[in-house]
Coordinates of C-alpha atoms in Angstrom, one line a residue:
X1 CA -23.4 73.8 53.0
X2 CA -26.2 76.8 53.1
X3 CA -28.2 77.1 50.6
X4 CA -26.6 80.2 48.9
X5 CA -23.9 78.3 48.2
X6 CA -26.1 75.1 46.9
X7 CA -27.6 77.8 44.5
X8 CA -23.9 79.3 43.4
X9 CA -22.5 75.5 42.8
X10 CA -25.6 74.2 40.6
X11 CA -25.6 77.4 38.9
X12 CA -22.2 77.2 37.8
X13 CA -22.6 73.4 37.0
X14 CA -26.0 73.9 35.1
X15 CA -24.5 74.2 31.9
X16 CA -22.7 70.6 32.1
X17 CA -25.8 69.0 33.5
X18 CA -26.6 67.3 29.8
X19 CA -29.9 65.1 29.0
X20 CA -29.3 62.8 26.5
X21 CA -32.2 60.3 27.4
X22 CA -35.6 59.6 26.3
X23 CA -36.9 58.9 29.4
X24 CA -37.8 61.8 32.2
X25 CA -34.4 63.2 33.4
X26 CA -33.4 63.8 36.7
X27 CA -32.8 67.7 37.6
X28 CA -29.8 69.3 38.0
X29 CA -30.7 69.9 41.6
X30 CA -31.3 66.0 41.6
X31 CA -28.0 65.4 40.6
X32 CA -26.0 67.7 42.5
X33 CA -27.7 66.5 45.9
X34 CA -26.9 63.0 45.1
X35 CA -22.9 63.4 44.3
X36 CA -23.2 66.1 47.7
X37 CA -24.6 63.3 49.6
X38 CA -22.2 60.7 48.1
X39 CA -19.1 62.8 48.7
X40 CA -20.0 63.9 52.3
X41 CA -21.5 60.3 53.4
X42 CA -19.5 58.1 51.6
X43 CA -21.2 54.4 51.3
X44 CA -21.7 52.7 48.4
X45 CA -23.2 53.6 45.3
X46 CA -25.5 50.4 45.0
X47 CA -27.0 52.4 48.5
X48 CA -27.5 55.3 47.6
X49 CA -29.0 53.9 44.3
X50 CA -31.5 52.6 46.6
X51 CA -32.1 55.5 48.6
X52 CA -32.9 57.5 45.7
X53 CA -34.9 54.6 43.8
X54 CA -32.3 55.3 40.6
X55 CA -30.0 52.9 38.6
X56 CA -27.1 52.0 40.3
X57 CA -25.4 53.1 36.6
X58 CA -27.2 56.4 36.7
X59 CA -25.6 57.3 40.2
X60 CA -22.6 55.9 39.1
X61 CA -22.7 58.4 35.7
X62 CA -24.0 61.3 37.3
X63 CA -21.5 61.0 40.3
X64 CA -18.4 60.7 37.8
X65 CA -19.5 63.7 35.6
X66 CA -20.7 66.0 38.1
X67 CA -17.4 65.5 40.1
X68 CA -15.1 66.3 36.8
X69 CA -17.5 69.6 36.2
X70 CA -16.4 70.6 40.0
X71 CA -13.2 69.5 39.2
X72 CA -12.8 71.8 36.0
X73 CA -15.2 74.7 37.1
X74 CA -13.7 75.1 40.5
X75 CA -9.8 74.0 39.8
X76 CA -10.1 77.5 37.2
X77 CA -11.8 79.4 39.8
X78 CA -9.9 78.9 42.9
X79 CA -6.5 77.5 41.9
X80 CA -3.3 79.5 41.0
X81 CA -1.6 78.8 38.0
X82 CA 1.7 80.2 39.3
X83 CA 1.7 77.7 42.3
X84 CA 1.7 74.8 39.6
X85 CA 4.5 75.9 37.9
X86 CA 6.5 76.4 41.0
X87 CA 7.5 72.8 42.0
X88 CA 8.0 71.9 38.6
X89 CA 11.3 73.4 39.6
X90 CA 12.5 71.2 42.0

């Protein structure tokens, strides 16, 4: 991934990136490199907990969330509606 198209997928998730702690949140960039690196690497989330020096709970959160933003931002974007609708039929 470039980093034109790093800039297109966090600006389009920016709006679901929500802060709802007290303590100093991570950025949106933050976040989107760490479900990137999970998604592309794999591993575990306890590791990349580590490798980041966050809770293994706050990987785990922002990896689920960001991945159902993608979900719903690109599955509108890219996916024909028509194409659903079509094997319903068989």
């Amino acid at each position: 991934m470039n980093e034109l198209q790093f800039e297109t997928l966090l600006n389009l998730l920016k709006p679901h990136h929500l802060n709802r702690s007290h303590r100093k949140p991570l950025t949106p960039e933050q976040k989107l490199c760490m479900t990137l690196k999970y998604l592309a690497q794999g591993g575990s989330r306890q590791s990349l907990a580590w490798q980041v020096r966050v809770d293994k709970s706050t990987v785990s959160k922002v990896i689920d969330e960001d991945c159902i933003s993608v979900w719903n931002i690109l599955d509108v974007k890219y996916t024909e509606k028509s194409a659903y609708n079509g094997w319903q039929d068989y």
